[in-house]
Amino acid sequence: MFKRLDEAQRQTQSAPVRVTVNGAELQCRQGDSVAAALFAGGVQACRDTAVNEVPRGPYCMMGVCYDCLVTIDGQANQQGCMTAVREGMKIERQLGARKVQA
Ligand code: FES
C-alpha cells in the first residue's frame, strides 16, 4: 500500500488542491500527478480494460504503460501519470473502451 511521506503529507494539508474522484473529494498536493494523487488517496485501479474489463492501475508512472488512463473533465484516455492535478479537476474511472463520439 502506498502512503505519503510525512513532509509530503504536511504539504498536502497546508495548501491542498481539491479534485473529485468518481464524485468523492480528494485533497492532493500541488504538483502531484493524477496517478500519484490516486495512489495517495487509496485508489489502486483507475480503469477497466476494454476487452475483459479487468481493473488496471498505474504501473510505470512515466508515460510508457498506459495503465493509468482515466477520464479527466469528460475527456477519456488521459494519462494520469503525465497530468498534474489542478483545483476542481473531475477525475473518473474509465470503464471499458472509450466511447466513439459522432
Ligand atoms: S503509469 Fe504507465 S503510462 Fe501512466
PDB file of N, CA and C and ligand atoms in Angstrom:
ATOM      1  N   MET A   1       0.847  -1.185   0.000  1.00  0.00           N
ATOM      2  CA  MET A   1       0.000   0.000   0.000  1.00  0.00           C
ATOM      3  C   MET A   1       0.887   1.240   0.000  1.00  0.00           C
ATOM      4  N   PHE A   2       0.503   2.220  -0.776  1.00  0.00           N
ATOM      5  CA  PHE A   2       1.258   3.466  -0.865  1.00  0.00           C
ATOM      6  C   PHE A   2       0.768   4.444   0.192  1.00  0.00           C
ATOM      7  N   LYS A   3       1.695   5.245   0.727  1.00  0.00           N
ATOM      8  CA  LYS A   3       1.298   6.355   1.591  1.00  0.00           C
ATOM      9  C   LYS A   3       2.341   7.448   1.466  1.00  0.00           C
ATOM     10  N   ARG A   4       1.904   8.661   1.742  1.00  0.00           N
ATOM     11  CA  ARG A   4       2.800   9.797   1.605  1.00  0.00           C
ATOM     12  C   ARG A   4       3.829   9.823   2.727  1.00  0.00           C
ATOM     13  N   LEU A   5       5.009  10.369   2.410  1.00  0.00           N
ATOM     14  CA  LEU A   5       5.992  10.648   3.444  1.00  0.00           C
ATOM     15  C   LEU A   5       5.445  11.787   4.299  1.00  0.00           C
ATOM     16  N   ASP A   6       5.930  11.908   5.523  1.00  0.00           N
ATOM     17  CA  ASP A   6       5.403  12.918   6.450  1.00  0.00           C
ATOM     18  C   ASP A   6       5.468  14.323   5.876  1.00  0.00           C
ATOM     19  N   GLU A   7       6.609  14.682   5.278  1.00  0.00           N
ATOM     20  CA  GLU A   7       6.752  16.034   4.721  1.00  0.00           C
ATOM     21  C   GLU A   7       5.743  16.266   3.598  1.00  0.00           C
ATOM     22  N   ALA A   8       5.552  15.297   2.748  1.00  0.00           N
ATOM     23  CA  ALA A   8       4.582  15.428   1.662  1.00  0.00           C
ATOM     24  C   ALA A   8       3.169  15.548   2.223  1.00  0.00           C
ATOM     25  N   GLN A   9       2.887  14.838   3.291  1.00  0.00           N
ATOM     26  CA  GLN A   9       1.565  14.917   3.923  1.00  0.00           C
ATOM     27  C   GLN A   9       1.329  16.314   4.476  1.00  0.00           C
ATOM     28  N   ARG A  10       2.354  16.923   5.092  1.00  0.00           N
ATOM     29  CA  ARG A  10       2.224  18.299   5.610  1.00  0.00           C
ATOM     30  C   ARG A  10       1.972  19.277   4.458  1.00  0.00           C
ATOM     31  N   GLN A  11       2.656  19.097   3.339  1.00  0.00           N
ATOM     32  CA  GLN A  11       2.448  19.984   2.191  1.00  0.00           C
ATOM     33  C   GLN A  11       1.025  19.873   1.659  1.00  0.00           C
ATOM     34  N   THR A  12       0.498  18.675   1.647  1.00  0.00           N
ATOM     35  CA  THR A  12      -0.880  18.468   1.186  1.00  0.00           C
ATOM     36  C   THR A  12      -1.865  19.216   2.070  1.00  0.00           C
ATOM     37  N   GLN A  13      -1.611  19.207   3.375  1.00  0.00           N
ATOM     38  CA  GLN A  13      -2.541  19.839   4.300  1.00  0.00           C
ATOM     39  C   GLN A  13      -2.401  21.360   4.322  1.00  0.00           C
ATOM     40  N   SER A  14      -1.208  21.884   4.006  1.00  0.00           N
ATOM     41  CA  SER A  14      -1.008  23.327   4.099  1.00  0.00           C
ATOM     42  C   SER A  14      -1.579  24.065   2.881  1.00  0.00           C
ATOM     43  N   ALA A  15      -1.499  23.497   1.712  1.00  0.00           N
ATOM     44  CA  ALA A  15      -2.039  24.145   0.512  1.00  0.00           C
ATOM     45  C   ALA A  15      -2.645  23.080  -0.385  1.00  0.00           C
ATOM     46  N   PRO A  16      -3.786  22.548   0.010  1.00  0.00           N
ATOM     47  CA  PRO A  16      -4.355  21.427  -0.754  1.00  0.00           C
ATOM     48  C   PRO A  16      -4.909  21.849  -2.107  1.00  0.00           C
ATOM     49  N   VAL A  17      -4.825  20.925  -3.025  1.00  0.00           N
ATOM     50  CA  VAL A  17      -5.515  21.045  -4.311  1.00  0.00           C
ATOM     51  C   VAL A  17      -6.662  20.053  -4.226  1.00  0.00           C
ATOM     52  N   ARG A  18      -7.872  20.525  -4.447  1.00  0.00           N
ATOM     53  CA  ARG A  18      -9.035  19.649  -4.294  1.00  0.00           C
ATOM     54  C   ARG A  18      -9.546  19.201  -5.657  1.00  0.00           C
ATOM     55  N   VAL A  19      -9.662  17.887  -5.805  1.00  0.00           N
ATOM     56  CA  VAL A  19     -10.227  17.305  -7.024  1.00  0.00           C
ATOM     57  C   VAL A  19     -11.344  16.368  -6.599  1.00  0.00           C
ATOM     58  N   THR A  20     -12.118  15.901  -7.553  1.00  0.00           N
ATOM     59  CA  THR A  20     -13.076  14.841  -7.240  1.00  0.00           C
ATOM     60  C   THR A  20     -12.679  13.596  -8.017  1.00  0.00           C
ATOM     61  N   VAL A  21     -12.797  12.461  -7.344  1.00  0.00           N
ATOM     62  CA  VAL A  21     -12.510  11.164  -7.956  1.00  0.00           C
ATOM     63  C   VAL A  21     -13.784  10.335  -7.867  1.00  0.00           C
ATOM     64  N   ASN A  22     -14.384  10.081  -9.001  1.00  0.00           N
ATOM     65  CA  ASN A  22     -15.668   9.372  -9.050  1.00  0.00           C
ATOM     66  C   ASN A  22     -16.674  10.023  -8.111  1.00  0.00           C
ATOM     67  N   GLY A  23     -16.655  11.340  -8.055  1.00  0.00           N
ATOM     68  CA  GLY A  23     -17.617  12.098  -7.275  1.00  0.00           C
ATOM     69  C   GLY A  23     -17.217  12.393  -5.847  1.00  0.00           C
ATOM     70  N   ALA A  24     -16.165  11.759  -5.345  1.00  0.00           N
ATOM     71  CA  ALA A  24     -15.721  11.985  -3.965  1.00  0.00           C
ATOM     72  C   ALA A  24     -14.544  12.960  -3.956  1.00  0.00           C
ATOM     73  N   GLU A  25     -14.566  13.896  -3.009  1.00  0.00           N
ATOM     74  CA  GLU A  25     -13.486  14.878  -2.947  1.00  0.00           C
ATOM     75  C   GLU A  25     -12.197  14.227  -2.450  1.00  0.00           C
ATOM     76  N   LEU A  26     -11.086  14.635  -3.058  1.00  0.00           N
ATOM     77  CA  LEU A  26      -9.769  14.154  -2.663  1.00  0.00           C
ATOM     78  C   LEU A  26      -8.838  15.349  -2.574  1.00  0.00           C
ATOM     79  N   GLN A  27      -8.114  15.464  -1.441  1.00  0.00           N
ATOM     80  CA  GLN A  27      -7.131  16.529  -1.283  1.00  0.00           C
ATOM     81  C   GLN A  27      -5.791  16.029  -1.796  1.00  0.00           C
ATOM     82  N   CYS A  28      -5.186  16.819  -2.686  1.00  0.00           N
ATOM     83  CA  CYS A  28      -3.913  16.459  -3.306  1.00  0.00           C
ATOM     84  C   CYS A  28      -2.882  17.515  -2.961  1.00  0.00           C
ATOM     85  N   ARG A  29      -1.679  17.259  -3.385  1.00  0.00           N
ATOM     86  CA  ARG A  29      -0.575  18.193  -3.190  1.00  0.00           C
ATOM     87  C   ARG A  29      -0.290  18.885  -4.526  1.00  0.00           C
ATOM     88  N   GLN A  30      -0.051  20.189  -4.474  1.00  0.00           N
ATOM     89  CA  GLN A  30       0.329  20.920  -5.680  1.00  0.00           C
ATOM     90  C   GLN A  30       1.497  20.205  -6.341  1.00  0.00           C
ATOM     91  N   GLY A  31       1.394  19.927  -7.626  1.00  0.00           N
ATOM     92  CA  GLY A  31       2.462  19.255  -8.347  1.00  0.00           C
ATOM     93  C   GLY A  31       2.310  17.752  -8.442  1.00  0.00           C
ATOM     94  N   ASP A  32       1.360  17.195  -7.693  1.00  0.00           N
ATOM     95  CA  ASP A  32       1.095  15.757  -7.818  1.00  0.00           C
ATOM     96  C   ASP A  32       0.605  15.443  -9.227  1.00  0.00           C
ATOM     97  N   SER A  33       0.974  14.277  -9.738  1.00  0.00           N
ATOM     98  CA  SER A  33       0.298  13.797 -10.942  1.00  0.00           C
ATOM     99  C   SER A  33      -1.033  13.196 -10.486  1.00  0.00           C
ATOM    100  N   VAL A  34      -1.935  13.033 -11.423  1.00  0.00           N
ATOM    101  CA  VAL A  34      -3.218  12.406 -11.097  1.00  0.00           C
ATOM    102  C   VAL A  34      -2.979  11.003 -10.559  1.00  0.00           C
ATOM    103  N   ALA A  35      -2.057  10.259 -11.167  1.00  0.00           N
ATOM    104  CA  ALA A  35      -1.781   8.892 -10.720  1.00  0.00           C
ATOM    105  C   ALA A  35      -1.243   8.886  -9.291  1.00  0.00           C
ATOM    106  N   ALA A  36      -0.332   9.786  -8.971  1.00  0.00           N
ATOM    107  CA  ALA A  36       0.214   9.855  -7.611  1.00  0.00           C
ATOM    108  C   ALA A  36      -0.887  10.229  -6.620  1.00  0.00           C
ATOM    109  N   ALA A  37      -1.744  11.150  -7.016  1.00  0.00           N
ATOM    110  CA  ALA A  37      -2.839  11.556  -6.129  1.00  0.00           C
ATOM    111  C   ALA A  37      -3.794  10.398  -5.887  1.00  0.00           C
ATOM    112  N   LEU A  38      -4.052   9.610  -6.929  1.00  0.00           N
ATOM    113  CA  LEU A  38      -4.940   8.456  -6.760  1.00  0.00           C
ATOM    114  C   LEU A  38      -4.328   7.451  -5.792  1.00  0.00           C
ATOM    115  N   PHE A  39      -3.046   7.160  -5.961  1.00  0.00           N
ATOM    116  CA  PHE A  39      -2.373   6.240  -5.033  1.00  0.00           C
ATOM    117  C   PHE A  39      -2.438   6.773  -3.605  1.00  0.00           C
ATOM    118  N   ALA A  40      -2.106   8.049  -3.444  1.00  0.00           N
ATOM    119  CA  ALA A  40      -2.104   8.639  -2.101  1.00  0.00           C
ATOM    120  C   ALA A  40      -3.494   8.617  -1.481  1.00  0.00           C
ATOM    121  N   GLY A  41      -4.515   8.664  -2.337  1.00  0.00           N
ATOM    122  CA  GLY A  41      -5.894   8.633  -1.853  1.00  0.00           C
ATOM    123  C   GLY A  41      -6.449   7.233  -1.698  1.00  0.00           C
ATOM    124  N   GLY A  42      -5.607   6.225  -1.932  1.00  0.00           N
ATOM    125  CA  GLY A  42      -6.047   4.846  -1.728  1.00  0.00           C
ATOM    126  C   GLY A  42      -6.740   4.229  -2.922  1.00  0.00           C
ATOM    127  N   VAL A  43      -6.697   4.905  -4.061  1.00  0.00           N
ATOM    128  CA  VAL A  43      -7.324   4.366  -5.274  1.00  0.00           C
ATOM    129  C   VAL A  43      -6.271   3.560  -6.025  1.00  0.00           C
ATOM    130  N   GLN A  44      -6.473   2.293  -6.161  1.00  0.00           N
ATOM    131  CA  GLN A  44      -5.498   1.414  -6.809  1.00  0.00           C
ATOM    132  C   GLN A  44      -5.782   1.209  -8.295  1.00  0.00           C
ATOM    133  N   ALA A  45      -7.036   1.149  -8.680  1.00  0.00           N
ATOM    134  CA  ALA A  45      -7.394   0.919 -10.084  1.00  0.00           C
ATOM    135  C   ALA A  45      -8.038   2.180 -10.639  1.00  0.00           C
ATOM    136  N   CYS A  46      -7.609   2.572 -11.821  1.00  0.00           N
ATOM    137  CA  CYS A  46      -8.177   3.792 -12.414  1.00  0.00           C
ATOM    138  C   CYS A  46      -8.920   3.515 -13.709  1.00  0.00           C
ATOM    139  N   ARG A  47      -8.833   2.297 -14.206  1.00  0.00           N
ATOM    140  CA  ARG A  47      -9.603   1.964 -15.407  1.00  0.00           C
ATOM    141  C   ARG A  47      -9.871   0.468 -15.429  1.00  0.00           C
ATOM    142  N   ASP A  48     -10.803   0.085 -16.299  1.00  0.00           N
ATOM    143  CA  ASP A  48     -11.040  -1.329 -16.592  1.00  0.00           C
ATOM    144  C   ASP A  48     -10.670  -1.531 -18.051  1.00  0.00           C
ATOM    145  N   THR A  49     -10.063  -2.670 -18.357  1.00  0.00           N
ATOM    146  CA  THR A  49      -9.619  -2.902 -19.735  1.00  0.00           C
ATOM    147  C   THR A  49     -10.817  -2.942 -20.683  1.00  0.00           C
ATOM    148  N   ALA A  50     -10.526  -2.639 -21.948  1.00  0.00           N
ATOM    149  CA  ALA A  50     -11.587  -2.542 -22.951  1.00  0.00           C
ATOM    150  C   ALA A  50     -12.209  -3.892 -23.285  1.00  0.00           C
ATOM    151  N   VAL A  51     -11.422  -4.962 -23.267  1.00  0.00           N
ATOM    152  CA  VAL A  51     -11.926  -6.262 -23.715  1.00  0.00           C
ATOM    153  C   VAL A  51     -12.565  -7.054 -22.578  1.00  0.00           C
ATOM    154  N   ASN A  52     -11.803  -7.264 -21.502  1.00  0.00           N
ATOM    155  CA  ASN A  52     -12.290  -8.114 -20.412  1.00  0.00           C
ATOM    156  C   ASN A  52     -12.726  -7.358 -19.164  1.00  0.00           C
ATOM    157  N   GLU A  53     -12.612  -6.029 -19.207  1.00  0.00           N
ATOM    158  CA  GLU A  53     -13.000  -5.170 -18.084  1.00  0.00           C
ATOM    159  C   GLU A  53     -12.290  -5.560 -16.790  1.00  0.00           C
ATOM    160  N   VAL A  54     -10.987  -5.856 -16.927  1.00  0.00           N
ATOM    161  CA  VAL A  54     -10.147  -6.175 -15.780  1.00  0.00           C
ATOM    162  C   VAL A  54      -9.603  -4.867 -15.201  1.00  0.00           C
ATOM    163  N   PRO A  55      -9.629  -4.692 -13.876  1.00  0.00           N
ATOM    164  CA  PRO A  55      -9.118  -3.446 -13.285  1.00  0.00           C
ATOM    165  C   PRO A  55      -7.627  -3.267 -13.520  1.00  0.00           C
ATOM    166  N   ARG A  56      -7.228  -2.068 -13.850  1.00  0.00           N
ATOM    167  CA  ARG A  56      -5.822  -1.738 -14.057  1.00  0.00           C
ATOM    168  C   ARG A  56      -5.509  -0.469 -13.278  1.00  0.00           C
ATOM    169  N   GLY A  57      -4.259  -0.373 -12.836  1.00  0.00           N
ATOM    170  CA  GLY A  57      -3.827   0.826 -12.118  1.00  0.00           C
ATOM    171  C   GLY A  57      -2.483   1.271 -12.628  1.00  0.00           C
ATOM    172  N   PRO A  58      -2.057   2.474 -12.256  1.00  0.00           N
ATOM    173  CA  PRO A  58      -0.762   2.988 -12.687  1.00  0.00           C
ATOM    174  C   PRO A  58       0.353   1.996 -12.373  1.00  0.00           C
ATOM    175  N   TYR A  59       1.277   1.846 -13.320  1.00  0.00           N
ATOM    176  CA  TYR A  59       2.363   0.887 -13.149  1.00  0.00           C
ATOM    177  C   TYR A  59       3.728   1.551 -13.298  1.00  0.00           C
ATOM    178  N   CYS A  60       3.979   2.156 -14.448  1.00  0.00           N
ATOM    179  CA  CYS A  60       5.332   2.688 -14.700  1.00  0.00           C
ATOM    180  C   CYS A  60       5.524   4.093 -14.139  1.00  0.00           C
ATOM    181  N   MET A  61       4.456   4.865 -14.035  1.00  0.00           N
ATOM    182  CA  MET A  61       4.488   6.251 -13.552  1.00  0.00           C
ATOM    183  C   MET A  61       5.372   7.158 -14.412  1.00  0.00           C
ATOM    184  N   MET A  62       5.609   6.779 -15.668  1.00  0.00           N
ATOM    185  CA  MET A  62       6.424   7.635 -16.531  1.00  0.00           C
ATOM    186  C   MET A  62       5.945   7.641 -17.983  1.00  0.00           C
ATOM    187  N   GLY A  63       4.686   7.355 -18.216  1.00  0.00           N
ATOM    188  CA  GLY A  63       4.119   7.545 -19.539  1.00  0.00           C
ATOM    189  C   GLY A  63       4.320   6.427 -20.529  1.00  0.00           C
ATOM    190  N   VAL A  64       4.686   5.247 -20.075  1.00  0.00           N
ATOM    191  CA  VAL A  64       5.004   4.156 -21.003  1.00  0.00           C
ATOM    192  C   VAL A  64       3.899   3.090 -21.069  1.00  0.00           C
ATOM    193  N   CYS A  65       3.345   2.690 -19.949  1.00  0.00           N
ATOM    194  CA  CYS A  65       2.480   1.500 -19.927  1.00  0.00           C
ATOM    195  C   CYS A  65       1.009   1.768 -20.253  1.00  0.00           C
ATOM    196  N   TYR A  66       0.546   2.966 -20.091  1.00  0.00           N
ATOM    197  CA  TYR A  66      -0.851   3.352 -20.357  1.00  0.00           C
ATOM    198  C   TYR A  66      -1.856   2.626 -19.453  1.00  0.00           C
ATOM    199  N   ASP A  67      -1.407   2.138 -18.331  1.00  0.00           N
ATOM    200  CA  ASP A  67      -2.332   1.522 -17.382  1.00  0.00           C
ATOM    201  C   ASP A  67      -3.002   2.544 -16.471  1.00  0.00           C
ATOM    202  N   CYS A  68      -2.639   3.796 -16.639  1.00  0.00           N
ATOM    203  CA  CYS A  68      -3.167   4.850 -15.766  1.00  0.00           C
ATOM    204  C   CYS A  68      -4.238   5.683 -16.443  1.00  0.00           C
ATOM    205  N   LEU A  69      -4.797   5.194 -17.546  1.00  0.00           N
ATOM    206  CA  LEU A  69      -5.777   6.005 -18.278  1.00  0.00           C
ATOM    207  C   LEU A  69      -7.007   6.281 -17.429  1.00  0.00           C
ATOM    208  N   VAL A  70      -7.413   7.533 -17.416  1.00  0.00           N
ATOM    209  CA  VAL A  70      -8.601   7.970 -16.686  1.00  0.00           C
ATOM    210  C   VAL A  70      -9.355   8.972 -17.551  1.00  0.00           C
ATOM    211  N   THR A  71     -10.544   9.266 -17.132  1.00  0.00           N
ATOM    212  CA  THR A  71     -11.321  10.333 -17.755  1.00  0.00           C
ATOM    213  C   THR A  71     -11.162  11.572 -16.891  1.00  0.00           C
ATOM    214  N   ILE A  72     -10.681  12.643 -17.496  1.00  0.00           N
ATOM    215  CA  ILE A  72     -10.462  13.899 -16.766  1.00  0.00           C
ATOM    216  C   ILE A  72     -11.337  14.979 -17.395  1.00  0.00           C
ATOM    217  N   ASP A  73     -12.186  15.551 -16.590  1.00  0.00           N
ATOM    218  CA  ASP A  73     -13.101  16.606 -17.054  1.00  0.00           C
ATOM    219  C   ASP A  73     -13.815  16.188 -18.347  1.00  0.00           C
ATOM    220  N   GLY A  74     -14.247  14.938 -18.380  1.00  0.00           N
ATOM    221  CA  GLY A  74     -15.021  14.430 -19.505  1.00  0.00           C
ATOM    222  C   GLY A  74     -14.197  13.941 -20.682  1.00  0.00           C
ATOM    223  N   GLN A  75     -12.880  14.104 -20.631  1.00  0.00           N
ATOM    224  CA  GLN A  75     -12.010  13.648 -21.718  1.00  0.00           C
ATOM    225  C   GLN A  75     -11.436  12.281 -21.356  1.00  0.00           C
ATOM    226  N   ALA A  76     -11.787  11.258 -22.128  1.00  0.00           N
ATOM    227  CA  ALA A  76     -11.311   9.912 -21.851  1.00  0.00           C
ATOM    228  C   ALA A  76      -9.865   9.737 -22.312  1.00  0.00           C
ATOM    229  N   ASN A  77      -9.254   8.648 -21.854  1.00  0.00           N
ATOM    230  CA  ASN A  77      -7.897   8.253 -22.264  1.00  0.00           C
ATOM    231  C   ASN A  77      -6.826   9.266 -21.909  1.00  0.00           C
ATOM    232  N   GLN A  78      -6.918   9.890 -20.763  1.00  0.00           N
ATOM    233  CA  GLN A  78      -5.887  10.812 -20.296  1.00  0.00           C
ATOM    234  C   GLN A  78      -4.914  10.028 -19.420  1.00  0.00           C
ATOM    235  N   GLN A  79      -3.628  10.200 -19.654  1.00  0.00           N
ATOM    236  CA  GLN A  79      -2.620   9.501 -18.858  1.00  0.00           C
ATOM    237  C   GLN A  79      -2.497  10.181 -17.492  1.00  0.00           C
ATOM    238  N   GLY A  80      -2.918   9.478 -16.463  1.00  0.00           N
ATOM    239  CA  GLY A  80      -2.879  10.051 -15.117  1.00  0.00           C
ATOM    240  C   GLY A  80      -1.477  10.369 -14.638  1.00  0.00           C
ATOM    241  N   CYS A  81      -0.503   9.595 -15.049  1.00  0.00           N
ATOM    242  CA  CYS A  81       0.862   9.828 -14.569  1.00  0.00           C
ATOM    243  C   CYS A  81       1.527  11.020 -15.255  1.00  0.00           C
ATOM    244  N   MET A  82       0.955  11.480 -16.354  1.00  0.00           N
ATOM    245  CA  MET A  82       1.554  12.581 -17.102  1.00  0.00           C
ATOM    246  C   MET A  82       0.741  13.867 -16.978  1.00  0.00           C
ATOM    247  N   THR A  83      -0.255  13.859 -16.111  1.00  0.00           N
ATOM    248  CA  THR A  83      -1.144  15.010 -15.965  1.00  0.00           C
ATOM    249  C   THR A  83      -1.113  15.490 -14.518  1.00  0.00           C
ATOM    250  N   ALA A  84      -0.801  16.750 -14.316  1.00  0.00           N
ATOM    251  CA  ALA A  84      -0.770  17.314 -12.962  1.00  0.00           C
ATOM    252  C   ALA A  84      -2.182  17.643 -12.501  1.00  0.00           C
ATOM    253  N   VAL A  85      -2.422  17.463 -11.203  1.00  0.00           N
ATOM    254  CA  VAL A  85      -3.730  17.823 -10.658  1.00  0.00           C
ATOM    255  C   VAL A  85      -3.882  19.340 -10.656  1.00  0.00           C
ATOM    256  N   ARG A  86      -5.098  19.776 -10.770  1.00  0.00           N
ATOM    257  CA  ARG A  86      -5.397  21.199 -10.612  1.00  0.00           C
ATOM    258  C   ARG A  86      -6.743  21.325  -9.904  1.00  0.00           C
ATOM    259  N   GLU A  87      -6.905  22.440  -9.230  1.00  0.00           N
ATOM    260  CA  GLU A  87      -8.103  22.680  -8.429  1.00  0.00           C
ATOM    261  C   GLU A  87      -9.363  22.445  -9.265  1.00  0.00           C
ATOM    262  N   GLY A  88     -10.282  21.681  -8.710  1.00  0.00           N
ATOM    263  CA  GLY A  88     -11.577  21.449  -9.344  1.00  0.00           C
ATOM    264  C   GLY A  88     -11.595  20.377 -10.413  1.00  0.00           C
ATOM    265  N   MET A  89     -10.470  19.736 -10.644  1.00  0.00           N
ATOM    266  CA  MET A  89     -10.397  18.695 -11.678  1.00  0.00           C
ATOM    267  C   MET A  89     -11.365  17.561 -11.334  1.00  0.00           C
ATOM    268  N   LYS A  90     -12.051  17.052 -12.343  1.00  0.00           N
ATOM    269  CA  LYS A  90     -13.002  15.960 -12.149  1.00  0.00           C
ATOM    270  C   LYS A  90     -12.417  14.704 -12.782  1.00  0.00           C
ATOM    271  N   ILE A  91     -12.026  13.755 -11.953  1.00  0.00           N
ATOM    272  CA  ILE A  91     -11.376  12.525 -12.413  1.00  0.00           C
ATOM    273  C   ILE A  91     -12.363  11.375 -12.249  1.00  0.00           C
ATOM    274  N   GLU A  92     -12.498  10.589 -13.291  1.00  0.00           N
ATOM    275  CA  GLU A  92     -13.416   9.445 -13.239  1.00  0.00           C
ATOM    276  C   GLU A  92     -12.717   8.193 -13.740  1.00  0.00           C
ATOM    277  N   ARG A  93     -13.059   7.087 -13.126  1.00  0.00           N
ATOM    278  CA  ARG A  93     -12.541   5.799 -13.584  1.00  0.00           C
ATOM    279  C   ARG A  93     -13.041   5.539 -14.995  1.00  0.00           C
ATOM    280  N   GLN A  94     -12.159   5.054 -15.840  1.00  0.00           N
ATOM    281  CA  GLN A  94     -12.543   4.766 -17.216  1.00  0.00           C
ATOM    282  C   GLN A  94     -13.012   3.324 -17.291  1.00  0.00           C
ATOM    283  N   LEU A  95     -14.233   3.124 -17.719  1.00  0.00           N
ATOM    284  CA  LEU A  95     -14.834   1.799 -17.745  1.00  0.00           C
ATOM    285  C   LEU A  95     -14.867   1.258 -19.167  1.00  0.00           C
ATOM    286  N   GLY A  96     -14.071   0.234 -19.435  1.00  0.00           N
ATOM    287  CA  GLY A  96     -14.067  -0.391 -20.746  1.00  0.00           C
ATOM    288  C   GLY A  96     -13.501   0.509 -21.821  1.00  0.00           C
ATOM    289  N   ALA A  97     -13.960   0.271 -23.048  1.00  0.00           N
ATOM    290  CA  ALA A  97     -13.450   1.027 -24.187  1.00  0.00           C
ATOM    291  C   ALA A  97     -14.002   2.445 -24.202  1.00  0.00           C
ATOM    292  N   ARG A  98     -13.207   3.323 -24.769  1.00  0.00           N
ATOM    293  CA  ARG A  98     -13.640   4.704 -24.924  1.00  0.00           C
ATOM    294  C   ARG A  98     -14.837   4.758 -25.865  1.00  0.00           C
ATOM    295  N   LYS A  99     -15.780   5.615 -25.547  1.00  0.00           N
ATOM    296  CA  LYS A  99     -16.953   5.770 -26.405  1.00  0.00           C
ATOM    297  C   LYS A  99     -16.579   6.605 -27.633  1.00  0.00           C
ATOM    298  N   VAL A 100     -17.079   6.197 -28.787  1.00  0.00           N
ATOM    299  CA  VAL A 100     -16.832   6.949 -30.019  1.00  0.00           C
ATOM    300  C   VAL A 100     -17.824   8.095 -30.082  1.00  0.00           C
ATOM    301  N   GLN A 101     -17.293   9.294 -30.323  1.00  0.00           N
ATOM    302  CA  GLN A 101     -18.165  10.468 -30.424  1.00  0.00           C
ATOM    303  C   GLN A 101     -18.453  10.745 -31.892  1.00  0.00           C
ATOM    304  N   ALA A 102     -19.710  10.935 -32.230  1.00  0.00           N
ATOM    305  CA  ALA A 102     -20.098  11.192 -33.629  1.00  0.00           C
ATOM    306  C   ALA A 102     -19.858  12.646 -33.992  1.00  0.00           C
TER     307      ALA A 102
HETATM  308  S1  FES B   1       1.506   4.671 -15.214  1.00  0.00           S
HETATM  309 FE1  FES B   1       2.366   3.918 -17.043  1.00  0.00          FE
HETATM  310  S2  FES B   1       1.737   5.341 -18.565  1.00  0.00           S
HETATM  311 FE2  FES B   1       0.989   6.147 -16.710  1.00  0.00          FE
END
